[in-house]
CSV table of C-alpha atoms in Angstrom, one decimal:
chain,number,residue,atom,x,y,z
O,1355,MET,CA,-39.1,-24.0,33.3
O,1356,PRO,CA,-36.4,-25.6,31.1
O,1357,SER,CA,-35.3,-29.0,32.1
O,1358,ARG,CA,-31.8,-29.6,33.6
O,1359,PRO,CA,-30.4,-30.8,30.2
O,1360,MET,CA,-31.9,-27.8,28.4
O,1361,ARG,CA,-30.4,-25.4,31.0
O,1362,ALA,CA,-27.0,-27.0,30.6
O,1363,LEU,CA,-27.3,-26.6,26.8
O,1364,LEU,CA,-28.3,-23.0,27.2
O,1365,ALA,CA,-25.4,-22.3,29.6
O,1366,ALA,CA,-22.9,-24.0,27.1
O,1367,ALA,CA,-24.3,-21.9,24.3
O,1368,ILE,CA,-23.9,-18.7,26.3
O,1369,LEU,CA,-20.3,-19.6,27.2
O,1370,LEU,CA,-19.5,-20.4,23.5
O,1371,CYS,CA,-21.0,-17.1,22.4
O,1372,GLY,CA,-19.0,-15.3,25.0
O,1373,ALA,CA,-15.8,-17.0,24.0
O,1374,ALA,CA,-16.5,-16.1,20.3
O,1375,ALA,CA,-17.1,-12.5,21.3
O,1376,ARG,CA,-13.9,-12.3,23.2
O,1377,ALA,CA,-12.0,-13.8,20.3
O,1378,ALA,CA,-13.2,-11.2,17.9
O,1379,ILE,CA,-10.8,-8.3,17.4
O,1380,PHE,CA,-13.2,-5.7,16.0
O,1381,GLU,CA,-16.6,-4.4,16.7
O,1382,PRO,CA,-19.4,-4.7,14.1
O,1383,LEU,CA,-19.2,-0.9,13.5
O,1384,PHE,CA,-16.4,1.5,13.7
O,1385,MET,CA,-16.6,4.5,16.1
O,1386,VAL,CA,-15.7,8.1,15.5
O,1387,THR,CA,-14.1,9.4,18.7
O,1388,LYS,CA,-13.1,12.9,17.6
O,1389,VAL,CA,-14.1,15.1,14.7
O,1390,VAL,CA,-12.9,18.5,13.6
O,1391,GLY,CA,-14.4,20.3,10.7
O,1392,GLU,CA,-17.5,19.5,8.6
O,1393,VAL,CA,-16.6,15.9,7.7
O,1394,ARG,CA,-19.0,14.0,5.6
O,1395,VAL,CA,-19.8,10.3,5.5
O,1396,GLU,CA,-21.2,8.3,2.6
O,1397,ARG,CA,-22.8,5.1,3.9
O,1398,PRO,CA,-22.9,1.9,1.8
O,1399,ASN,CA,-26.6,2.4,1.2
O,1400,GLY,CA,-25.9,5.7,-0.5
O,1401,THR,CA,-27.1,8.0,2.3
O,1402,THR,CA,-24.8,10.9,3.3
O,1403,ASP,CA,-24.5,12.8,6.6
O,1404,ILE,CA,-22.3,15.0,8.7
O,1405,VAL,CA,-19.9,12.9,10.8
O,1406,ARG,CA,-20.6,13.2,14.6
O,1407,LYS,CA,-18.4,12.4,17.5
O,1408,ASP,CA,-19.1,9.3,19.5
O,1409,HIS,CA,-21.3,7.9,16.6
O,1410,ALA,CA,-20.8,4.5,15.0
O,1411,TYR,CA,-20.8,3.9,11.3
O,1412,PRO,CA,-21.0,0.8,9.1
O,1413,PHE,CA,-17.9,-0.7,7.3
O,1414,GLY,CA,-18.0,0.2,3.6
O,1415,SER,CA,-18.6,3.9,4.5
O,1416,ARG,CA,-16.5,6.7,2.9
O,1417,LEU,CA,-15.2,9.6,5.0
O,1418,ILE,CA,-14.4,12.9,3.2
O,1419,ILE,CA,-12.4,15.4,5.4
O,1420,PRO,CA,-12.3,19.0,4.2
O,1421,THR,CA,-9.0,20.8,3.7
O,1422,GLN,CA,-9.8,23.5,6.2
O,1423,ILE,CA,-12.4,24.4,8.8
O,1424,SER,CA,-15.2,26.8,8.1
O,1425,GLU,CA,-15.2,30.5,9.1
O,1426,GLU,CA,-17.8,29.8,11.8
O,1427,GLU,CA,-15.6,27.1,13.4
O,1428,ALA,CA,-12.6,29.3,13.3
O,1429,LYS,CA,-14.5,32.2,14.9
O,1430,ALA,CA,-15.9,29.8,17.6
O,1431,ALA,CA,-12.4,28.6,18.4
O,1432,ALA,CA,-11.1,32.2,18.6
O,1433,ALA,CA,-14.0,33.2,20.9
O,1434,GLU,CA,-12.9,30.5,23.3
O,1435,GLY,CA,-9.2,31.6,23.1
O,1436,ALA,CA,-8.2,28.3,21.4
O,1437,LYS,CA,-6.1,27.8,18.4
O,1438,PRO,CA,-8.2,26.4,15.5
O,1439,GLU,CA,-7.4,22.8,14.7
O,1440,ASP,CA,-7.0,21.4,11.2
O,1441,PRO,CA,-9.9,19.2,10.0
O,1442,GLN,CA,-9.5,15.6,11.1
O,1443,VAL,CA,-11.3,12.5,12.3
O,1444,PHE,CA,-10.2,9.9,14.9
O,1445,VAL,CA,-11.6,6.4,14.1
O,1446,ARG,CA,-11.5,3.5,16.5
O,1447,LEU,CA,-12.0,0.0,15.2
O,1448,ALA,CA,-11.3,-1.6,18.6
O,1449,ARG,CA,-9.7,-0.5,21.9
O,1450,ASP,CA,-6.2,-1.1,20.6
O,1451,PHE,CA,-6.8,0.1,17.0
O,1452,THR,CA,-7.2,3.9,16.5
O,1453,PHE,CA,-6.5,5.9,13.3
O,1454,ARG,CA,-6.3,9.6,12.6
O,1455,LEU,CA,-7.5,10.8,9.2
O,1456,GLY,CA,-6.0,14.2,8.3
O,1457,ALA,CA,-7.3,17.2,6.4
O,1458,GLY,CA,-8.1,16.6,2.8
O,1459,SER,CA,-8.4,12.8,3.2
O,1460,ASP,CA,-10.8,10.7,1.2
O,1461,VAL,CA,-11.0,7.1,2.5
O,1462,ARG,CA,-13.3,4.1,2.5
O,1463,ILE,CA,-13.2,1.9,5.6
O,1464,LEU,CA,-13.9,-1.7,4.4
O,1465,ASP,CA,-14.5,-5.1,6.0
O,1466,GLU,CA,-12.7,-7.8,4.0
O,1467,THR,CA,-12.9,-10.5,6.6
O,1468,THR,CA,-12.9,-14.0,5.2
O,1469,GLY,CA,-13.8,-17.4,6.6
O,1470,ASP,CA,-15.9,-18.1,9.7
O,1471,GLY,CA,-15.7,-19.9,13.0
O,1472,ASP,CA,-12.2,-21.1,13.8
O,1473,GLU,CA,-11.1,-20.3,10.3
O,1474,ILE,CA,-12.1,-16.6,10.4
O,1475,GLN,CA,-9.5,-14.1,9.3
O,1476,GLU,CA,-10.5,-10.6,10.4
O,1477,LEU,CA,-9.4,-7.9,8.0
O,1478,LYS,CA,-10.3,-4.2,7.9
O,1479,VAL,CA,-9.0,-2.0,5.0
O,1480,PHE,CA,-8.5,1.7,4.9
O,1481,ASP,CA,-8.7,2.4,1.1
O,1482,LEU,CA,-6.9,5.8,1.0
O,1483,ALA,CA,-7.6,7.6,-2.3
O,1484,GLU,CA,-6.0,10.9,-1.0
O,1485,GLY,CA,-4.9,12.4,2.3
O,1486,THR,CA,-3.2,11.2,5.4
O,1487,ILE,CA,-3.6,8.3,7.9
O,1488,ASP,CA,-1.8,8.0,11.2
O,1489,THR,CA,-1.9,4.6,12.9
O,1490,ARG,CA,-2.1,4.3,16.6
O,1491,ILE,CA,-2.1,0.6,17.2
O,1492,SER,CA,-1.3,-0.6,20.7
O,1493,ALA,CA,-2.4,-4.2,20.2
O,1494,ALA,CA,0.2,-6.8,21.1
O,1495,VAL,CA,2.2,-7.9,18.0
O,1496,LYS,CA,5.5,-9.1,19.4
O,1497,LYS,CA,6.1,-12.8,19.3
O,1498,THR,CA,7.8,-14.6,22.2
O,1499,GLY,CA,7.4,-18.2,21.2
O,1500,GLY,CA,4.6,-18.6,23.6
O,1501,THR,CA,0.8,-19.3,23.5
O,1502,LEU,CA,0.1,-15.6,22.6
O,1503,ASP,CA,1.9,-15.7,19.3
O,1504,GLU,CA,-1.3,-16.7,17.5
O,1505,LYS,CA,-3.0,-13.6,18.8
O,1506,ALA,CA,-0.1,-11.4,17.9
O,1507,GLU,CA,-0.2,-12.8,14.3
O,1508,LYS,CA,-3.9,-12.0,14.1
O,1509,ASN,CA,-3.3,-8.5,15.2
O,1510,LEU,CA,-0.6,-8.0,12.7
O,1511,SER,CA,-2.8,-9.3,9.9
O,1512,ALA,CA,-5.9,-7.5,10.9
O,1513,VAL,CA,-5.5,-4.1,9.1
O,1514,ILE,CA,-4.3,-2.9,5.7
O,1515,VAL,CA,-3.9,0.6,4.4
O,1516,ARG,CA,-4.4,0.5,0.7
O,1517,THR,CA,-3.0,3.3,-1.5
O,1518,PRO,CA,-3.0,3.8,-5.3
O,1519,VAL,CA,0.7,2.5,-5.5
O,1520,ALA,CA,1.0,-0.1,-2.8
O,1521,GLU,CA,-0.6,-1.7,0.3
O,1522,CYS,CA,0.7,-1.3,3.9
O,1523,THR,CA,0.5,-4.5,5.9
O,1524,ARG,CA,1.6,-5.9,9.3
O,1525,LEU,CA,1.1,-2.5,10.9
O,1526,ALA,CA,2.2,-1.9,14.5
O,1527,GLU,CA,2.2,1.1,16.7
O,1528,ARG,CA,2.7,4.5,15.0
O,1529,ASN,CA,3.0,5.0,11.3
O,1530,LYS,CA,2.1,7.7,8.8
O,1531,ILE,CA,0.8,7.1,5.2
O,1532,GLN,CA,0.3,10.1,2.9
O,1533,VAL,CA,-1.2,10.1,-0.7
O,1534,ALA,CA,-1.2,13.1,-2.9
O,1535,LYS,CA,-2.4,13.4,-6.5
O,1536,ASP,CA,0.2,14.8,-8.8
O,1537,PRO,CA,-1.1,18.3,-9.8
O,1538,GLU,CA,0.4,18.0,-13.3
O,1539,THR,CA,-0.2,14.4,-14.3
O,1540,PRO,CA,-3.7,12.9,-14.0
O,1541,GLY,CA,-3.6,9.4,-12.5
O,1542,TYR,CA,-0.1,9.9,-11.0
O,1543,PHE,CA,0.5,9.8,-7.3
O,1544,ASN,CA,3.1,10.9,-4.8
O,1545,CYS,CA,3.0,8.8,-1.7
O,1546,TYR,CA,5.0,8.7,1.5
O,1547,PHE,CA,5.3,5.9,4.0
O,1548,GLU,CA,6.8,6.6,7.4
O,1549,SER,CA,7.3,4.6,10.5
O,1550,THR,CA,7.3,7.2,13.2
O,1551,GLY,CA,7.4,4.8,16.2
O,1552,GLY,CA,6.5,1.3,15.0
O,1553,TRP,CA,6.8,-0.8,11.9
O,1554,MET,CA,5.0,-1.9,8.7
O,1555,GLU,CA,5.6,-3.7,5.4
O,1556,ILE,CA,4.8,-2.4,1.9
O,1557,HIS,CA,3.6,-4.5,-1.0
O,1558,GLY,CA,3.1,-3.4,-4.6
O,1559,PRO,CA,3.0,-4.9,-8.1
O,1560,GLN,CA,6.3,-6.8,-8.6
O,1561,PHE,CA,7.9,-5.5,-5.4
O,1562,ASP,CA,7.8,-6.0,-1.6
O,1563,LEU,CA,9.5,-3.8,1.0
O,1564,ASP,CA,10.4,-5.6,4.2
O,1565,ARG,CA,9.7,-4.2,7.7
O,1566,LEU,CA,10.1,-0.4,7.9
O,1567,LYS,CA,11.2,0.3,11.4
O,1568,LYS,CA,11.2,3.4,13.5
O,1569,ALA,CA,12.4,6.7,11.8
O,1570,THR,CA,12.2,5.1,8.3
O,1571,ARG,CA,10.6,7.0,5.5
O,1572,VAL,CA,10.2,6.0,1.9
O,1573,ARG,CA,8.6,7.9,-1.1
O,1574,ILE,CA,6.8,5.9,-3.8
O,1575,ASP,CA,5.6,7.8,-6.9
O,1576,GLY,CA,3.7,6.6,-9.9
O,1577,ASN,CA,0.7,4.4,-10.8
O,1578,MET,CA,0.1,0.9,-12.2
O,1579,GLU,CA,2.3,1.6,-15.2
O,1580,PHE,CA,5.3,3.1,-13.5
O,1581,THR,CA,6.7,3.0,-9.9
O,1582,SER,CA,9.6,4.9,-8.4
O,1583,ILE,CA,10.9,4.0,-4.9
O,1584,THR,CA,13.2,6.4,-3.0
O,1585,PRO,CA,14.2,6.0,0.6
O,1586,GLU,CA,14.3,9.4,2.4
O,1587,SER,CA,15.6,8.1,5.8
O,1588,GLY,CA,16.5,4.8,7.4
O,1589,GLU,CA,17.4,1.5,5.8
O,1590,PHE,CA,15.4,-1.5,4.7
O,1591,THR,CA,15.4,-4.4,2.3
O,1592,GLY,CA,13.3,-4.8,-0.9
O,1593,THR,CA,12.5,-7.8,-3.1
O,1594,PHE,CA,11.6,-7.4,-6.8
O,1595,GLU,CA,10.3,-10.1,-9.1
O,1596,LYS,CA,12.8,-11.3,-11.6
O,1597,GLY,CA,10.8,-13.6,-13.9
O,1598,ALA,CA,8.5,-16.4,-12.9
O,1599,ASP,CA,10.9,-18.2,-10.5
O,1600,ASN,CA,13.4,-15.7,-9.2
O,1601,ASN,CA,13.7,-12.4,-7.4
O,1602,GLU,CA,16.2,-9.6,-6.8
O,1603,LYS,CA,17.1,-8.4,-3.3
O,1604,VAL,CA,17.8,-4.7,-2.9
O,1605,PHE,CA,19.2,-3.1,0.2
O,1606,PHE,CA,17.8,0.4,0.3
O,1607,ARG,CA,19.6,3.3,1.9
O,1608,THR,CA,19.9,7.0,1.1
O,1609,ARG,CA,20.4,7.7,-2.6
O,1610,CYS,CA,19.4,4.2,-3.7
O,1611,VAL,CA,16.5,4.4,-6.2
O,1612,ALA,CA,14.5,1.6,-7.8
O,1613,LYS,CA,12.1,2.0,-10.8
O,1614,VAL,CA,9.6,-0.4,-12.3
O,1615,TRP,CA,8.0,0.0,-15.7
O,1616,ARG,CA,5.0,-2.1,-16.9
O,1617,SER,CA,3.5,-2.4,-20.3
O,1618,HIS,CA,1.3,-5.0,-22.0
O,1619,ALA,CA,2.5,-6.8,-25.1
O,1620,GLU,CA,0.3,-6.0,-28.2
O,1621,VAL,CA,0.3,-9.7,-29.1
O,1622,GLY,CA,-1.2,-11.8,-26.4
O,1623,GLY,CA,-1.5,-8.9,-23.9
O,1624,ARG,CA,1.1,-10.4,-21.5
O,1625,LEU,CA,2.6,-8.0,-19.0
O,1626,VAL,CA,6.2,-6.8,-19.8
O,1627,VAL,CA,8.1,-5.6,-16.7
O,1628,ALA,CA,11.4,-3.7,-16.6
O,1629,VAL,CA,13.3,-3.0,-13.4
O,1630,MET,CA,16.2,-0.6,-12.8
O,1631,VAL,CA,18.1,-0.1,-9.5
O,1632,SER,CA,20.6,2.7,-9.0
O,1633,TYR,CA,23.0,2.4,-6.0
O,1634,PRO,CA,24.7,5.2,-4.0
O,1635,ASP,CA,28.1,4.2,-5.4
O,1636,GLY,CA,26.9,4.8,-9.0
O,1637,GLN,CA,26.4,1.1,-9.9
O,1638,LYS,CA,23.2,0.2,-11.7
O,1639,LYS,CA,21.3,-3.1,-12.2
O,1640,ASN,CA,18.6,-3.6,-14.7
O,1641,TYR,CA,16.6,-6.4,-16.2
O,1642,ALA,CA,13.3,-7.1,-18.0
O,1643,TYR,CA,11.0,-10.1,-18.3
O,1644,LEU,CA,7.6,-11.2,-19.5
O,1645,GLU,CA,5.2,-12.0,-16.7
O,1646,GLY,CA,4.9,-15.8,-16.2
O,1647,GLN,CA,8.1,-16.6,-18.1
O,1648,THR,CA,11.5,-17.6,-16.6
O,1649,GLY,CA,13.6,-15.8,-19.3
O,1650,VAL,CA,15.2,-12.5,-18.0
O,1651,ASP,CA,17.1,-10.1,-20.2
O,1652,ALA,CA,19.9,-8.4,-18.2
O,1653,GLY,CA,21.8,-6.9,-21.1
O,1654,SER,CA,21.5,-3.5,-22.6
O,1655,GLY,CA,18.1,-1.8,-22.4
O,1656,PRO,CA,15.3,-2.3,-24.8
O,1657,THR,CA,15.3,0.2,-27.6
O,1658,THR,CA,12.2,-1.2,-29.3
O,1659,ASP,CA,8.6,-1.2,-28.1
O,1660,LEU,CA,8.5,-4.3,-25.9
O,1661,GLY,CA,4.8,-4.4,-26.4
O,1662,GLN,CA,5.3,-5.2,-30.1
O,1663,GLN,CA,7.1,-8.5,-29.6
O,1664,THR,CA,5.5,-11.3,-31.7
O,1665,GLU,CA,4.9,-15.0,-31.5
O,1666,ALA,CA,8.1,-15.8,-33.3
O,1667,GLY,CA,9.7,-19.0,-32.1
O,1668,GLY,CA,6.4,-20.5,-30.9
O,1669,GLU,CA,6.3,-18.3,-27.7
O,1670,GLU,CA,4.8,-14.9,-27.0
O,1671,GLY,CA,7.6,-12.5,-26.8
O,1672,GLY,CA,9.5,-13.3,-29.9
O,1673,GLY,CA,11.3,-16.6,-29.0
O,1674,ASP,CA,14.7,-15.9,-27.5
O,1675,TRP,CA,14.5,-12.7,-25.5
O,1676,GLY,CA,18.0,-11.9,-26.7
O,1677,GLU,CA,16.6,-11.6,-30.2
O,1678,THR,CA,14.6,-8.6,-31.3
O,1679,GLY,CA,15.0,-8.3,-35.0
O,1680,GLY,CA,18.3,-10.2,-35.1
O,1681,GLY,CA,20.4,-8.9,-32.2
O,1682,ASP,CA,20.5,-8.0,-28.6
O,1683,TRP,CA,17.8,-5.8,-27.0
O,1684,GLY,CA,20.2,-3.0,-27.2
O,1685,GLU,CA,20.2,-3.5,-31.0
O,1686,THR,CA,17.5,-2.6,-33.4
O,1687,GLU,CA,19.5,-3.7,-36.4
O,1688,SER,CA,21.3,-7.0,-37.0
O,1689,ASP,CA,24.7,-5.3,-36.8
O,1690,GLY,CA,23.9,-4.6,-33.2
O,1691,GLY,CA,23.9,-1.2,-32.4
O,1692,GLU,CA,22.9,1.7,-34.4
O,1693,GLU,CA,19.7,2.8,-32.8
O,1694,GLY,CA,19.7,3.6,-29.1
O,1695,GLY,CA,21.8,0.6,-28.0
O,1696,GLY,CA,23.8,1.3,-24.9
O,1697,ASP,CA,22.8,1.1,-21.3
O,1698,TRP,CA,19.2,1.5,-20.0
O,1699,SER,CA,20.3,4.6,-18.2
O,1700,ASP,CA,20.6,6.3,-21.6
O,1701,ALA,CA,17.7,8.6,-22.2
O,1702,GLY,CA,17.9,8.2,-25.9
O,1703,ASN,CA,16.0,4.9,-26.2
O,1704,ASP,CA,12.7,4.4,-28.1
O,1705,SER,CA,11.0,2.1,-25.6
O,1706,ASP,CA,7.5,2.6,-24.2
O,1707,PHE,CA,8.8,2.9,-20.7
O,1708,GLY,CA,9.6,6.6,-20.7
O,1709,ASP,CA,12.9,8.2,-19.6
O,1710,TRP,CA,15.1,5.5,-18.1
O,1711,SER,CA,17.7,8.0,-16.9
O,1712,PHE,CA,18.1,8.9,-13.3
């Protein structure tokens, strides 16, 4: 039999393991609690299978939900006098973290946890390539200034829904995220983010959208070269980068639209970013900058290819941003103004950023 000191050590180890287990938010595997339709799973080891209810699957797996149920399933439902359901899967990461993946969804469920021991930061990611995710998170996330605030913060930081245009973070309660591929433009996406009864934040390249509360819905279209942000209901605040050391606050409400263009300079490859915001009262704000630099051009829009700026003046981007061939960005000739000129809202510009008009 173990000696008394050894028994004490074993008891302490069991207590420590129990405490660690209680501290963990998620299980080692995720569980499918409901499945409708012939849903397929691709495991990290490359094996594929039909998803089954009450089965657990490893993180890193890809779930592919069909757009409609099979004829056999429809007939079986009709024979029982039930209305056929759309294909879907309910995934549970933990008791308080459940997600519904809708028809036509293609999603990988990843484990991006970092650290260990007391420094562990649990993080699960739904990488949504296409389709719909509904969140049903009942974990405590409200902070009261008490001892449970640390737990609330961990719950808020535990899950991300990643889309081709932005990431949804700090998810609470009920939200809906939709991703659709544009049928006419390859690599272009139409995405909707809606807080149906909770809240979330949205983060994308060069922009952040603060907490979207209940009954708020925003549409974000585009890809990594262009982003258009349009609120469809509710109000929220956004923050856009404005050079290396500044930002622009935007209060979004109906008929307020923000657009971001991105292109890489031919010399040096530095990212060129242009931002345009249109407000409901007709006012517009626009500016452009080179990533990593503090200089911001807020004059008339670029009528030249920003990616062709040179090393003139000893800095990538052509020295003084106000000079592109001897004049303002709205000028392509030294006399300032023959070709394009004017406001960025003019569609007759020659820039690489497409149609600037609203």
